[in-house]
Amino acid sequence: MQAVEVLHPDLPDLIDALLASQGWSWEAVSRGEAKLDGQPVTMDRLQRFLIATDPVLWGECNLVEGPEDGGGLWQFFDYQKPSLRYRGHVVHQDGAEVGKSRELTCLALWSVVGACRGSVLIGSALDGDLDELWELMELQQARNPYIRKLIVNRTSKPYRRITAVNGLRILLRPAGHDGRAYRAIHVGGLAMHDESAKVEQERAWSEFFRAAKPKCEIRLYSVPTGIRLSRFQRLADSGMPSELAIPATPTTAWVIEMLLYGSKGGVPDATRQAVRDGGKRMFLRFHWPKTIMPPPFWTEERREELIELYGGPDEPGYIHNVLGLPGDPEYSVFPWRLLESNLRHVDDYLNVILRWDTHARSLDALARRQNPAYELVSPDRTYDDVTLANLPDGESEGEIAGAGQPLLKTFSTAVDLMGWASRSDRERYETITDLLRAIVRPLEGDLVGGIDVGSTSVTSIVVDRFVGRRHATVLRLHLRGFGWYEQRDVIWALDELLRPSRGWGIDGTGVGKALYDLLQGGNDSHAFRERLSGYVFNRQLPAINPDDGEPMNDPQTGQPYSVSYKEQGTQLLVRALEAHQWDLPNDPELLSFLQQHTYSQTVTGQRTFRKIDDHDIDAFRCLFLRCLTNDFGSLVAPVVTFKSTGIRRDSNVFMEAF
């Protein structure tokens, strides 16, 4: 038999597995009896087929190191190879500097000039994030004449682009704030996104996903940031762990199955069908912490160095960059340790969403309560592990079928809004009141409410019940798409239903002042008067001790000092959590909003708080400030006062004056 040069040390075993999968033998190949498409199969053809099909072999045969790394051919770590070979949607939640950039570079060049699978889009949060990937691709073109011959054009303005002789392209684009750079792009090979956790704008994500054609493979990569509700983190949390589809030690037979059948290999058919039935893409989740890297990239000395760098093994920087876990965001106001110790099952808790749909002319309502069985399922146990032996008394297996769902739907309806503009004020108010009576039942106890107003987004309303100094959140209501007068009617109706004995606090900053004046401008049956306090968050008040109302002194000067209403409200929230006096329902969205609420600090030591997804938090600030006003009114007086204007609903004077 004619001697054939082996192009990669792994090829003999892979060729054995390939021949076995097709029922061929080495002897049959050498005699020319094995044929494909009527042509005899040769060892040279098999080698080239496997190299072109397998991105691992292609990368290790074609991509070279830079001079500072020795200039040899690339060699991937063992943990990288299954991800490179998996053909399907992938989400990578990894530590820093574990090989993500190499995978992105290899897959992009392989897809365009190696396998010719289709054009590639590589997105990232910022244009500067793409520099390293661009430089890696430039290096390969400069060092490898084979790749250089297949590239006909490359440009970096206005955006980076590489065009191959086959017409396929590699496009590198920043997401920006609205995904504008992704528009008019359509790729069929790969749509990959680096630094995915840093992109929080949904519009940017919608443009990115739109750019992927139906058969395009989507791959997302990032070090987690702790922002739980980001699109990246939601996909990572819901993705199927790679351990369920990929063996711990992949065999050559498994590799051949992946190369020949793509993402069909390894993933159970039942899992795929369940995902299809849900109308979703199935993402396989890879997790590469730095701890799986071989020496010298991970050693005990390296671990000690990183602990010193990030300030400790429990610090967010270490958890994100080393362990590749979400943890808390950097500078979280409400870290998970505070929230976890206050989680309770609140029997009366109700999560309500009211959405005003102008186009459909309907008011959609959804109400959910806590699932009593949800607390049975901890992060390291699945629902399948929950047996009848450890169910609460009186619970049956059927009753906890939704144990994986933290909230259970209790009410859902759509109210017809046809002719809304022609209805009288009384008819509009009665429509909203009837809807709320069907959702919210009267609550016993000492209640207080908080309101944060959104002009075009979400108005959040929260209600807590107090027993002594301890309190529990019993209502969280979101109004979406509501006008000023409709928001006013909802709050009037809630006040009539619940009649909070401690009154209401409202954010009177900016647009909140408009709703405050409307709420106070009703007739005698609706006017809140002293039962509603408005707070302007950027105004100052004397810092006081919430236990006794005594002024607090600056520890450096010994003199009384002032804080903003927002800072005072924040301190009250943290104080209640630290003292374990706030019973929080296990509402994942609420907990995520709290945990991802971060701050930055000025040179004077004042904190500036994150303005994204803070509606519930601002509502709670108002609720706590209202309690402080009740206790020490002369020291924590509301900073918004009401003056009657006699303005009617149909008048434009109110909005013009505002």
XYZ file of C-alpha atoms in Angstrom:
658
model
C 0.000 0.000 0.000
C 1.266 3.469 -0.912
C 2.546 5.439 2.084
C 0.437 8.479 2.967
C 1.663 11.379 5.074
C -0.462 11.786 8.200
C -1.428 15.462 8.474
C -2.513 15.343 12.135
C -1.695 12.849 14.920
C -5.410 12.310 15.702
C -6.291 11.359 12.123
C -5.507 7.603 12.212
C -7.939 6.956 15.095
C -10.579 9.219 13.566
C -10.241 7.498 10.191
C -10.669 4.128 11.939
C -13.885 5.390 13.541
C -15.094 6.856 10.244
C -14.459 3.592 8.377
C -16.241 1.628 11.123
C -19.250 3.946 10.944
C -19.541 3.259 7.195
C -18.777 -0.468 7.387
C -15.480 -0.103 5.514
C -12.027 -1.502 6.265
C -8.519 -0.233 5.599
C -8.010 -3.097 3.158
C -11.164 -2.225 1.221
C -10.015 1.393 0.977
C -6.516 0.409 -0.167
C -8.012 -1.877 -2.849
C -10.333 0.894 -4.074
C -13.475 -1.075 -3.160
C -14.859 1.605 -0.837
C -16.602 4.223 -2.937
C -18.375 7.502 -2.258
C -20.544 9.053 -4.969
C -19.141 6.461 -7.348
C -15.548 7.520 -6.696
C -13.009 5.392 -4.834
C -12.215 6.596 -1.340
C -8.533 7.236 -0.704
C -6.658 7.903 2.494
C -5.724 11.336 1.221
C -9.388 12.157 0.534
C -10.407 10.881 3.977
C -7.799 13.058 5.663
C -8.813 16.157 3.776
C -12.505 15.413 4.352
C -12.008 15.133 8.120
C -9.819 18.251 8.293
C -12.352 20.297 6.340
C -15.265 18.919 8.379
C -13.714 19.141 11.839
C -12.951 22.698 13.083
C -10.561 21.259 15.673
C -8.407 19.505 13.049
C -8.701 22.447 10.667
C -7.601 24.923 13.326
C -4.694 22.793 14.535
C -3.523 22.249 10.943
C -3.857 25.843 9.714
C -3.757 28.411 12.527
C -0.442 29.564 13.979
C 0.689 31.247 17.161
C 2.152 34.726 17.270
C 5.921 35.169 17.654
C 5.613 35.835 21.409
C 3.955 32.400 21.828
C 6.539 30.445 19.838
C 5.007 30.655 16.362
C 3.896 26.994 16.238
C 0.536 25.563 15.247
C -2.437 26.064 17.544
C -3.312 23.328 20.006
C -6.706 23.445 21.678
C -7.279 22.381 25.263
C -9.286 19.172 25.619
C -12.233 21.028 27.181
C -12.463 23.290 24.085
C -12.849 20.540 21.501
C -16.466 19.404 22.190
C -17.704 22.995 21.905
C -15.873 23.542 18.608
C -17.305 20.326 17.188
C -20.888 20.807 18.369
C -23.101 22.069 15.546
C -26.051 23.802 17.096
C -26.942 26.853 19.141
C -24.493 27.394 22.006
C -24.233 29.740 24.977
C -20.886 30.012 26.781
C -20.863 31.166 30.412
C -17.143 31.199 31.113
C -14.368 32.668 33.179
C -11.984 35.200 31.681
C -9.130 34.183 29.375
C -10.110 30.532 28.944
C -10.086 30.364 25.129
C -13.266 32.081 23.925
C -11.441 34.383 21.473
C -9.607 31.456 19.899
C -12.837 29.561 19.419
C -14.486 32.581 17.792
C -11.503 33.115 15.464
C -11.200 29.450 14.494
C -14.922 28.969 13.822
C -15.157 32.165 11.769
C -12.225 31.315 9.475
C -13.203 27.636 9.282
C -16.790 28.461 8.310
C -15.730 30.833 5.516
C -12.500 29.437 4.022
C -12.375 25.911 5.474
C -15.773 24.232 5.321
C -17.427 27.009 3.262
C -20.544 26.703 5.433
C -21.721 30.301 5.119
C -21.011 33.892 6.053
C -20.280 34.817 9.670
C -21.397 37.696 11.874
C -19.410 38.417 15.043
C -21.022 40.944 17.344
C -19.842 42.422 20.606
C -20.917 45.036 23.104
C -18.393 47.661 21.936
C -16.299 48.158 18.841
C -13.119 47.972 20.929
C -14.063 44.466 22.082
C -13.560 43.251 18.497
C -9.935 44.443 18.239
C -8.398 41.223 19.531
C -10.465 39.039 17.187
C -9.568 41.220 14.209
C -5.865 41.100 15.089
C -5.972 37.295 15.433
C -7.508 36.984 11.966
C -4.998 39.455 10.520
C -2.188 37.373 12.018
C -3.468 34.184 10.374
C -3.653 35.876 6.980
C -0.139 37.225 7.389
C 1.412 33.935 8.574
C -0.505 31.391 6.459
C -0.265 31.689 2.641
C -3.134 29.173 2.229
C -5.567 31.442 4.130
C -4.105 34.582 2.515
C -4.753 33.150 -0.960
C -8.432 32.557 -0.125
C -9.039 36.142 1.080
C -9.728 38.681 -1.664
C -10.609 41.734 0.383
C -10.563 43.041 3.924
C -11.484 46.444 5.294
C -11.853 48.078 8.697
C -14.034 51.081 7.758
C -16.784 51.797 8.451
C -16.864 48.299 9.966
C -14.438 45.388 9.846
C -15.115 42.938 7.011
C -13.243 40.000 5.432
C -14.373 38.659 2.045
C -13.230 35.268 0.713
C -12.846 34.186 -2.920
C -16.025 32.108 -2.564
C -18.009 35.258 -1.766
C -18.539 34.410 1.900
C -17.828 37.141 4.453
C -16.803 37.620 8.069
C -18.500 40.709 9.499
C -17.452 42.194 12.836
C -19.968 44.680 14.243
C -20.580 46.396 17.600
C -24.050 46.112 19.139
C -24.228 49.749 20.218
C -27.326 50.904 22.069
C -29.870 49.760 19.481
C -28.201 47.156 17.226
C -28.101 49.568 14.299
C -24.849 48.054 12.978
C -26.595 44.669 12.568
C -29.272 45.986 10.238
C -29.340 44.835 6.599
C -27.088 41.866 7.507
C -28.130 38.269 6.810
C -25.763 35.377 7.505
C -26.322 31.670 7.040
C -23.188 30.202 8.619
C -22.576 31.481 12.116
C -23.922 34.376 14.190
C -21.577 34.709 17.165
C -21.597 37.288 19.937
C -18.707 38.079 22.269
C -19.107 39.928 25.601
C -22.803 39.057 25.429
C -23.569 39.797 29.083
C -22.645 43.453 28.576
C -25.468 43.990 26.050
C -28.636 44.777 28.002
C -30.696 46.577 25.343
C -33.360 44.253 23.933
C -33.443 46.188 20.654
C -29.787 45.315 20.028
C -30.528 41.650 20.655
C -33.563 41.624 18.363
C -31.451 43.036 15.525
C -28.719 40.457 16.152
C -31.090 37.491 16.102
C -32.874 38.869 13.043
C -29.563 38.856 11.137
C -29.327 35.047 11.496
C -31.015 33.108 8.692
C -33.193 30.113 9.702
C -30.386 27.527 9.409
C -27.738 29.793 10.931
C -25.911 28.578 14.039
C -26.032 31.045 16.962
C -23.245 31.067 19.547
C -23.049 33.456 22.511
C -19.945 33.959 24.659
C -19.364 35.975 27.805
C -18.028 36.294 31.295
C -21.200 36.721 33.417
C -21.819 40.088 35.034
C -24.451 39.120 37.612
C -27.253 40.909 35.728
C -29.770 38.078 35.915
C -32.371 39.520 33.564
C -29.992 40.208 30.673
C -30.789 38.265 27.515
C -27.484 36.404 27.780
C -28.026 35.300 31.369
C -31.606 34.208 30.703
C -30.424 32.035 27.805
C -27.551 30.668 29.894
C -29.863 29.826 32.789
C -32.376 28.078 30.521
C -29.793 26.333 28.319
C -29.269 22.576 28.469
C -25.997 21.794 30.306
C -23.425 20.413 27.909
C -22.768 17.523 30.308
C -26.175 16.087 29.370
C -25.267 15.872 25.664
C -21.497 15.430 25.660
C -19.697 12.555 27.421
C -17.022 13.390 29.954
C -14.429 11.670 27.744
C -15.648 11.845 24.124
C -14.687 8.820 22.058
C -13.606 8.908 18.415
C -16.953 7.311 17.531
C -18.762 10.206 19.226
C -16.577 12.728 17.365
C -17.418 11.099 14.029
C -21.119 11.122 14.919
C -20.922 14.874 15.639
C -19.021 15.574 12.409
C -21.384 13.528 10.235
C -24.715 14.380 11.849
C -24.060 17.767 13.443
C -26.143 18.769 16.444
C -28.292 15.645 16.114
C -25.516 13.751 17.828
C -25.691 13.513 21.609
C -28.953 15.376 22.271
C -31.952 13.150 23.121
C -34.833 13.341 20.636
C -37.305 13.883 23.485
C -35.382 16.964 24.588
C -35.385 18.388 21.073
C -39.106 17.764 20.703
C -39.862 19.463 24.024
C -37.913 22.525 22.935
C -39.662 22.600 19.553
C -43.055 22.280 21.251
C -42.164 25.341 23.317
C -41.384 27.309 20.170
C -37.842 28.046 21.311
C -34.299 27.586 20.095
C -32.404 24.984 22.063
C -29.102 26.315 23.404
C -26.434 24.018 24.764
C -24.703 25.686 27.730
C -20.952 25.342 28.141
C -19.279 26.471 31.349
C -15.507 26.965 31.377
C -14.151 28.276 34.704
C -10.445 29.035 34.882
C -10.079 26.139 37.314
C -10.294 23.562 34.474
C -7.273 25.009 32.677
C -4.013 23.034 32.827
C -0.808 24.426 34.386
C 0.663 27.006 34.154
C -2.678 28.713 33.435
C -4.178 27.379 36.678
C -2.070 26.530 39.700
C -2.311 27.138 43.420
C -0.013 30.132 42.997
C -2.247 31.497 40.259
C -5.293 31.041 42.492
C -3.683 32.981 45.335
C -2.722 35.736 42.903
C -6.289 36.079 41.622
C -7.749 36.061 45.137
C -5.465 38.963 45.987
C -6.332 40.709 42.722
C -10.105 40.550 43.234
C -10.112 40.944 47.015
C -11.236 37.452 47.997
C -12.836 34.260 46.632
C -16.352 35.506 47.474
C -15.992 38.844 45.698
C -18.016 39.373 42.488
C -14.857 39.887 40.413
C -13.496 36.488 41.413
C -16.846 34.735 40.977
C -17.349 36.213 37.494
C -13.837 36.138 36.046
C -12.446 33.003 37.677
C -15.412 30.762 38.407
C -17.541 31.943 35.476
C -20.669 32.155 37.653
C -23.286 34.968 37.755
C -23.077 35.752 41.466
C -23.815 39.341 42.414
C -23.073 42.259 40.082
C -20.142 44.479 40.960
C -21.225 47.059 43.557
C -24.622 45.481 44.172
C -26.778 47.462 46.603
C -28.687 44.319 47.613
C -26.313 41.320 47.349
C -27.754 37.843 47.356
C -26.655 37.141 50.942
C -29.098 39.844 52.100
C -31.961 38.652 49.915
C -31.610 34.920 50.535
C -31.946 35.187 54.312
C -35.217 37.146 53.933
C -36.977 34.845 51.462
C -40.305 33.576 52.759
C -43.478 32.027 51.440
C -45.968 34.899 51.701
C -49.447 33.367 51.486
C -51.182 36.564 50.369
C -48.545 37.663 47.859
C -49.932 38.623 44.460
C -47.991 39.575 41.341
C -50.212 41.526 38.923
C -49.470 42.865 35.436
C -51.953 45.164 33.684
C -51.054 45.948 30.081
C -52.864 48.637 28.099
C -52.856 47.482 24.456
C -53.773 50.517 22.354
C -53.612 48.685 19.023
C -55.804 45.761 20.105
C -57.992 48.115 22.160
C -57.876 45.831 25.160
C -56.627 45.801 28.730
C -54.788 42.533 29.438
C -54.580 41.368 33.035
C -52.475 38.602 34.561
C -52.267 37.711 38.253
C -49.970 35.135 39.857
C -49.347 33.877 43.370
C -46.432 32.071 44.977
C -46.140 28.349 44.360
C -45.998 26.636 47.788
C -44.067 23.696 46.278
C -41.375 25.784 44.632
C -39.254 25.962 47.756
C -38.925 22.173 47.645
C -36.732 22.378 44.551
C -33.277 23.701 45.401
C -30.609 24.555 42.814
C -28.923 21.155 43.195
C -32.158 19.152 42.941
C -34.543 18.738 40.056
C -38.287 18.196 40.250
C -37.682 14.521 39.514
C -35.836 14.277 42.843
C -38.902 15.463 44.787
C -40.784 12.445 46.062
C -43.973 11.928 48.022
C -41.826 11.225 51.063
C -40.828 14.865 51.440
C -44.024 16.634 50.410
C -45.728 18.971 52.889
C -48.719 17.554 54.724
C -51.820 17.617 52.567
C -49.937 18.036 49.266
C -50.292 15.434 46.538
C -47.879 14.715 43.714
C -50.289 16.187 41.193
C -50.532 19.424 43.160
C -46.819 20.082 42.788
C -46.666 19.309 39.071
C -45.628 22.900 38.595
C -42.951 22.757 41.280
C -40.442 24.172 38.843
C -42.515 27.345 38.496
C -42.087 29.894 41.294
C -45.372 31.653 40.447
C -48.719 30.111 39.530
C -51.366 31.891 37.469
C -54.537 32.712 39.384
C -56.295 35.099 37.000
C -56.089 36.104 33.341
C -58.459 38.142 31.205
C -58.706 40.838 28.548
C -61.069 43.802 28.967
C -62.548 45.341 25.807
C -61.613 49.040 25.489
C -63.660 49.835 22.372
C -65.122 53.318 22.691
C -62.976 54.126 25.718
C -62.557 57.774 24.766
C -66.321 58.295 24.559
C -67.057 56.814 27.981
C -67.689 59.040 30.960
C -65.209 59.444 33.797
C -67.462 57.364 36.034
C -67.727 54.516 33.486
C -63.959 54.397 33.047
C -63.349 54.317 36.763
C -65.957 51.582 37.305
C -64.416 49.442 34.549
C -60.998 49.588 36.213
C -62.457 49.102 39.688
C -64.435 46.010 38.600
C -61.275 44.496 37.115
C -59.226 45.088 40.257
C -61.975 43.682 42.483
C -61.787 40.463 40.466
C -58.008 40.263 41.014
C -57.164 41.828 44.386
C -59.022 40.791 47.490
C -59.110 42.945 50.624
C -56.113 42.316 52.859
C -56.126 42.293 56.631
C -53.496 44.087 58.649
C -51.472 47.258 58.809
C -50.760 48.147 55.161
C -48.601 50.767 53.445
C -48.113 51.365 49.722
C -45.348 52.709 47.495
C -45.614 54.023 43.923
C -42.950 54.707 41.288
C -44.199 56.441 38.145
C -43.003 55.733 34.612
C -44.093 58.099 31.868
C -43.737 55.660 28.954
C -42.499 52.459 30.602
C -43.691 50.839 33.820
C -45.464 52.282 36.813
C -44.798 50.041 39.801
C -47.061 49.761 42.841
C -46.070 47.726 45.896
C -47.902 47.107 49.164
C -46.413 45.727 52.402
C -48.138 44.479 55.533
C -46.588 45.367 58.886
C -46.670 43.386 62.101
C -44.706 45.448 64.588
C -41.381 46.271 62.931
C -41.583 43.232 60.660
C -43.285 43.486 57.308
C -44.039 41.327 54.268
C -44.589 42.279 50.620
C -48.138 41.251 49.695
C -48.718 43.007 46.357
C -46.566 43.940 43.362
C -48.485 45.514 40.499
C -47.112 46.776 37.175
C -49.012 49.152 34.889
C -47.727 49.135 31.326
C -48.907 51.549 28.670
C -51.328 53.370 30.976
C -52.129 57.066 30.611
C -52.045 59.502 33.529
C -55.765 59.376 34.269
C -55.951 55.583 33.975
C -53.021 55.275 36.412
C -54.842 57.599 38.772
C -58.020 55.499 38.563
C -56.076 52.287 39.303
C -54.523 53.810 42.428
C -57.848 55.245 43.550
C -59.438 51.802 43.126
C -56.609 50.082 44.997
C -56.912 52.563 47.839
C -60.639 51.905 48.026
C -60.041 48.115 48.092
C -57.088 47.978 50.506
C -57.351 51.251 52.441
C -53.716 51.142 53.677
C -53.717 52.407 57.261
C -50.205 53.854 56.874
C -51.017 55.568 53.582
C -48.968 55.836 50.414
C -45.579 57.140 49.316
C -44.974 58.204 45.722
C -41.923 59.245 43.730
C -42.611 62.915 43.097
C -39.521 63.388 40.920
C -40.226 64.596 37.370
C -43.213 62.760 35.898
C -44.263 61.546 39.346
C -45.339 65.074 40.251
C -48.007 64.937 37.532
C -49.587 61.778 38.931
C -49.277 63.091 42.476
C -51.302 66.188 41.590
C -53.931 64.088 39.810
C -54.309 61.785 42.805
C -54.770 64.727 45.149
C -57.186 66.488 42.816
C -60.159 64.187 43.256
C -63.387 64.726 45.121
C -63.689 64.167 48.859
C -64.148 60.395 48.475
C -60.918 60.015 46.499
C -58.592 62.768 47.679
C -55.640 61.335 49.601
C -54.591 64.605 51.273
C -52.213 63.721 54.125
C -52.451 59.978 53.317
C -50.175 60.471 50.271
C -46.574 61.685 50.544
C -44.493 62.681 47.536
C -40.691 62.499 47.609
C -38.230 64.136 45.237
C -35.283 61.753 45.317
C -32.558 64.275 44.575
C -33.628 66.630 47.384
C -31.818 66.549 50.732
C -33.042 65.785 54.247
C -31.219 65.496 57.567
C -29.859 62.003 58.113
C -31.749 60.499 61.056
C -31.713 57.284 63.015
C -34.902 55.414 61.993
C -35.164 53.889 65.466
C -35.478 57.115 67.476
C -35.510 59.969 64.976
C -32.303 61.458 66.360
C -29.998 63.240 63.870
C -26.996 61.219 62.761
C -23.519 62.753 62.791
C -20.748 62.448 60.255
C -18.145 60.120 61.843
C -15.305 62.297 60.501
C -16.563 65.751 61.492
C -18.964 64.866 64.302
C -21.535 67.230 62.769
C -25.046 66.406 61.504
C -25.137 65.759 57.780
C -27.722 65.509 54.996
C -28.530 62.770 52.522
C -30.801 62.601 49.501
C -34.245 61.090 49.856
C -33.111 58.314 47.495
C -30.104 57.508 49.680
C -32.261 57.573 52.827
C -34.794 55.228 51.252
C -32.005 52.884 50.134
C -30.523 52.755 53.613
C -33.938 51.881 55.053
C -34.264 48.951 52.634
C -30.794 47.630 53.443
C -31.412 48.068 57.171
C -34.604 45.980 57.012
C -32.807 43.225 55.088
C -29.840 43.210 57.465
C -32.210 42.929 60.452
C -34.239 40.132 58.750
C -37.394 42.219 59.156
C -38.559 42.101 55.515
C -40.320 38.949 54.311
C -39.615 38.785 50.572
C -41.654 36.501 48.306
C -39.703 34.196 46.021
C -40.556 36.200 42.898
C -37.583 35.704 40.512
C -38.102 38.955 38.622
C -38.341 41.038 41.792
C -35.269 39.354 43.278
C -33.328 39.918 40.054
C -34.245 43.609 40.031
C -33.006 43.919 43.606
C -29.807 41.925 43.123
C -28.763 43.694 39.922
C -29.356 47.180 41.356
C -25.863 48.666 41.500
C -24.236 51.964 42.347
C -21.190 54.045 41.537
C -19.508 56.441 43.947
C -18.415 60.031 43.370
C -15.212 61.562 44.726
C -17.270 63.065 47.562
C -18.548 59.633 48.591
C -22.117 60.105 47.334
C -23.700 57.133 45.604
C -25.333 57.231 42.170
C -27.727 54.352 41.575
C -28.361 52.374 38.406
C -31.405 53.673 36.515
C -32.302 50.474 34.651
C -35.084 48.184 35.977
C -35.370 50.219 39.174
C -39.140 50.847 39.209
C -39.917 48.302 41.943
C -36.951 49.474 44.002
C -38.017 53.119 43.788
C -41.542 52.089 44.801
C -40.118 50.341 47.864
C -38.024 53.418 48.660
C -41.219 55.488 48.673
C -42.953 52.887 50.838
C -40.173 52.958 53.439
C -39.946 56.751 53.369
C -43.687 56.937 53.993
C -43.203 54.777 57.099
C -40.457 57.120 58.256
C -42.736 60.107 57.625
C -45.431 58.464 59.742
C -42.985 58.007 62.617
C -41.052 61.291 62.414
C -43.119 63.581 60.225
C -41.450 66.801 61.284
C -38.029 65.450 60.280
C -39.007 63.493 57.141
C -41.720 65.683 55.711
C -42.780 64.981 52.115
C -41.243 67.437 49.677
C -44.178 67.583 47.262
C -47.271 69.485 48.370
C -50.668 69.687 46.729
C -52.315 72.822 45.442
C -55.751 72.476 43.889
C -56.002 73.693 40.280
C -59.531 72.654 39.463
C -58.345 71.038 36.200
C -60.636 68.514 34.507
C -59.695 65.297 32.699
C -60.418 66.765 29.266
C -58.253 69.849 29.806
C -54.854 70.339 28.149
C -53.908 73.002 30.668
C -52.654 70.412 33.130
C -50.164 68.782 30.750
C -49.099 72.113 29.310
C -48.400 73.448 32.781
C -46.491 70.271 33.645
